[in-house]
Short mmCIF file of C-alpha atoms in Angstrom, two decimals:
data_model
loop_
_atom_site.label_atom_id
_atom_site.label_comp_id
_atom_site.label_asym_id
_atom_site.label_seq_id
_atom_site.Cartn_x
_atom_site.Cartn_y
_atom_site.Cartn_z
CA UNK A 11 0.00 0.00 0.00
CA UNK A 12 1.35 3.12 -0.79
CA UNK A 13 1.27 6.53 1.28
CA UNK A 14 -1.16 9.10 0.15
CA UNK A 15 -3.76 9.63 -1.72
CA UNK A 16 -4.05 7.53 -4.91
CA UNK A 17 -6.67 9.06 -8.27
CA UNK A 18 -6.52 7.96 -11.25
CA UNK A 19 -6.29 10.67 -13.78
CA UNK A 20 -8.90 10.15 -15.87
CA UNK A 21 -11.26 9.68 -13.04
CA UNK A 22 -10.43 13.47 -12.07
CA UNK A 23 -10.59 14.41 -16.03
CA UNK A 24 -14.19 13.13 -16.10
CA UNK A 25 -15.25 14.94 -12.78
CA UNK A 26 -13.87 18.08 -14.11
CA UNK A 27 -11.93 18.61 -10.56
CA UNK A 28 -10.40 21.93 -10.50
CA UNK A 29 -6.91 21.99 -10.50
CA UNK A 30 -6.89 24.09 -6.60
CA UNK A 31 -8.65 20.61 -5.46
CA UNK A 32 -6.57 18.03 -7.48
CA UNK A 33 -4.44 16.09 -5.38
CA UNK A 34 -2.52 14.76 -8.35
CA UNK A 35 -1.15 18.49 -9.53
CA UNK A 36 1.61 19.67 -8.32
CA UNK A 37 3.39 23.31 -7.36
CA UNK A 38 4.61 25.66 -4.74
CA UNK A 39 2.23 26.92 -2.04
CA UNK A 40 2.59 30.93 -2.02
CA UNK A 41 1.96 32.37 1.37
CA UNK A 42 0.16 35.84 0.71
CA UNK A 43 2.24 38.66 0.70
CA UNK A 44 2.52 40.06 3.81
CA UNK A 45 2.08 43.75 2.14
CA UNK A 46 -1.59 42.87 0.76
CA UNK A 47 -2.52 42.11 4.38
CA UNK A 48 -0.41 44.94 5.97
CA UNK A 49 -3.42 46.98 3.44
CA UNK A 50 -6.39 45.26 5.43
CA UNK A 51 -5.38 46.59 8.60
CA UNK A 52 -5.61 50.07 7.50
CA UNK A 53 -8.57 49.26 6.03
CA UNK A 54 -10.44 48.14 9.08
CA UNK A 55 -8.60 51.28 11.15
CA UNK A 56 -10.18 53.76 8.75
CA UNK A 57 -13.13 51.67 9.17
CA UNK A 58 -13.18 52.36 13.35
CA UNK A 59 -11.77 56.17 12.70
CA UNK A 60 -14.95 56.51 10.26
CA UNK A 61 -17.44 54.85 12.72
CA UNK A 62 -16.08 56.81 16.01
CA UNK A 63 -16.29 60.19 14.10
CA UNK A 64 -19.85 59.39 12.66
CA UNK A 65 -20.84 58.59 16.05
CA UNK A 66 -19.89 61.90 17.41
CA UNK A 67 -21.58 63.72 15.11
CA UNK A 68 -24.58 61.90 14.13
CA UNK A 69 -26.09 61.07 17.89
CA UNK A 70 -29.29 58.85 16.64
CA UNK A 71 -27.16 56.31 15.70
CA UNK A 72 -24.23 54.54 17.82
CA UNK A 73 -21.32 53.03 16.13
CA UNK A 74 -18.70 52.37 18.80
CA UNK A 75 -19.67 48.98 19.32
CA UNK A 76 -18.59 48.62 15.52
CA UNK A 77 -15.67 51.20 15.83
CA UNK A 78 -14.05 48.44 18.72
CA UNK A 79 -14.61 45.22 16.71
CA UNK A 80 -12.82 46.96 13.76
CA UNK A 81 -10.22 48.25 15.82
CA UNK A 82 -10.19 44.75 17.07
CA UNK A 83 -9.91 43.21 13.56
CA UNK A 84 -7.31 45.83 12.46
CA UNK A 85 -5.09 44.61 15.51
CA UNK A 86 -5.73 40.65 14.63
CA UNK A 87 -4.36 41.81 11.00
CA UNK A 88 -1.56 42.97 12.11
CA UNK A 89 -0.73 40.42 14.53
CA UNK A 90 -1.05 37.97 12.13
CA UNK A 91 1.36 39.28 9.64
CA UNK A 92 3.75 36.26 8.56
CA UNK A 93 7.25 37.54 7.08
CA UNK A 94 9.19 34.61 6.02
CA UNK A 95 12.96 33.77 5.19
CA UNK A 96 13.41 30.15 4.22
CA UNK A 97 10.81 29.52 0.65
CA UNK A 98 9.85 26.36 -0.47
CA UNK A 99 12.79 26.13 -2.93
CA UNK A 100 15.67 26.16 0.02
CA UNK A 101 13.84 23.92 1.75
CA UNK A 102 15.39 20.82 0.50
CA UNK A 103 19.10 22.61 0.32
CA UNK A 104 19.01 23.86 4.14
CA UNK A 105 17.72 20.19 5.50
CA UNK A 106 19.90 18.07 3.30
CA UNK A 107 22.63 17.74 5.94
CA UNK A 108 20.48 16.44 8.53
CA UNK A 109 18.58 13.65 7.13
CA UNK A 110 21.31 10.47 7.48
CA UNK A 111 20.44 8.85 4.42
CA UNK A 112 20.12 9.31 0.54
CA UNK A 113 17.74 11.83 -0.95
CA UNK A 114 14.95 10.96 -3.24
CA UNK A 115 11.37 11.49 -3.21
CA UNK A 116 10.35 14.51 -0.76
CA UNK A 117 6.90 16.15 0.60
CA UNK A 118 7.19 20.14 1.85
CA UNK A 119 3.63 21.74 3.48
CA UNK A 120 3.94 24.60 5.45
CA UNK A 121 1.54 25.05 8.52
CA UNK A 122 1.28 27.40 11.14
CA UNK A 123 1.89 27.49 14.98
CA UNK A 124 -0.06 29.62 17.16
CA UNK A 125 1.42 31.15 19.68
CA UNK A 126 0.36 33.94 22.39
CA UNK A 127 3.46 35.52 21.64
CA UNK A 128 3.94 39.40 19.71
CA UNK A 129 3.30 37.42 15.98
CA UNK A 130 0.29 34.90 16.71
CA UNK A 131 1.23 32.83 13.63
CA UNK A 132 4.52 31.24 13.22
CA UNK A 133 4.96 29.65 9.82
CA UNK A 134 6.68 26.29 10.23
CA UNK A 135 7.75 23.60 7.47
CA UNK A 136 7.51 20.11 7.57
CA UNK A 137 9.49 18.08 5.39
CA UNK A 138 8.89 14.11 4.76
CA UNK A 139 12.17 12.35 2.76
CA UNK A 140 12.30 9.35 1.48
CA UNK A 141 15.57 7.60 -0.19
CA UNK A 142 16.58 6.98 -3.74
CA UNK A 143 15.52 3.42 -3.64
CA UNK A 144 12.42 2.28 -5.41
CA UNK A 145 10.47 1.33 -3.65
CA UNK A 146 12.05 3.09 -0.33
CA UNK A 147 13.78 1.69 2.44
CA UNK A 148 14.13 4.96 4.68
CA UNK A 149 11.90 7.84 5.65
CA UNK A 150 12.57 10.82 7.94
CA UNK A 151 10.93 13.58 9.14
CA UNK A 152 11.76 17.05 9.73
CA UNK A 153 10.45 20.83 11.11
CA UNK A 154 11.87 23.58 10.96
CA UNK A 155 10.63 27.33 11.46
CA UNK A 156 10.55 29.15 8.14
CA UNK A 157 11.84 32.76 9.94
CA UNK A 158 14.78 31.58 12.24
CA UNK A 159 15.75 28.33 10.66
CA UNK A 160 15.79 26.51 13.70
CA UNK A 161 15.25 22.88 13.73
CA UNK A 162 11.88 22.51 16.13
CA UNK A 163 11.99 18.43 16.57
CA UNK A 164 14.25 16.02 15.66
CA UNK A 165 14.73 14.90 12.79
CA UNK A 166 12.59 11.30 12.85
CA UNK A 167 13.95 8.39 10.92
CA UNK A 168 12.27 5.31 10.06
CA UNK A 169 12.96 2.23 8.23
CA UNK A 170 10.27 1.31 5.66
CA UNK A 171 8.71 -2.26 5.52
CA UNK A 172 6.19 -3.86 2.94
CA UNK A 173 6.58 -1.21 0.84
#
């Protein structure tokens, strides 16, 4: 049995599955640009500025209910905000030294910690290796934090049977 999940291409063909869905195509993940959501937190600040001062002015109607939960939102945005060093294609090159056999075949997500620390989201890659053989003999896993490089477990090696 192999890992994953198996389709058979003309199966997804005839379902017309879109290609954001399809488990059989392949690319890099982009994380949004940090910029683009810097933009939203302005947004939402204007958003409070514009419901406090409407408030003031205009007293048969009370906003600052509103004018918190966007100042609230605008805050989350900015907390949020992910900068990252390491992209998908160093990945591979910064880990190679640490996994103690052959590289073949390799699987790269990138998830997120939350944390109740300054940045709530820390952007963290995973890394699954297996060796050149076919079919494998040897798979490891790795973390590491996509901003500080750091290693966050160690690496896990495993030996592969009835593959």
């Amino acid at each position: 049995m192999k890992d994953g999940i198996n389709i058979d291409q003309d199966a997804v063909q005839d379902q017309m599955v879109p290609d954001d869905l399809n488990s059989l195509a392949v690319g890099s993940y982009e994380v949004p640009n940090p910029k683009t959501r810097n933009r939203y937190f302005y947004i939402f600040l204007i958003l409070s500025l514009i419901s406090i001062l409407f408030s003031y002015f205009k007293f048969w109607i009370n906003l600052y209910p509103a004018a918190i939960l966007l100042f609230c939102l605008a805050i989350s945005m900015k907390l949020i905000e992910n900068n990252r060093i390491v992209t998908q294609n160093e990945v591979i090159e910064l880990i190679a030294n640490l996994i103690p056999h052959s590289i073949g075949y390799y699987s790269i997500a990138l998830t997120f910690d939350f944390s109740l620390k300054f940045k709530l989201l820390k952007p963290i890659w995973t890394v699954i290796v297996y060796d050149h053989n076919n079919p494998p003999q040897k798979k490891s896993i790795v973390e590491f934090d996509s901003i500080t490089k750091e290693i966050i477990s160690d690496v896990y090696t495993e030996d592969i049977v009835d593959a």
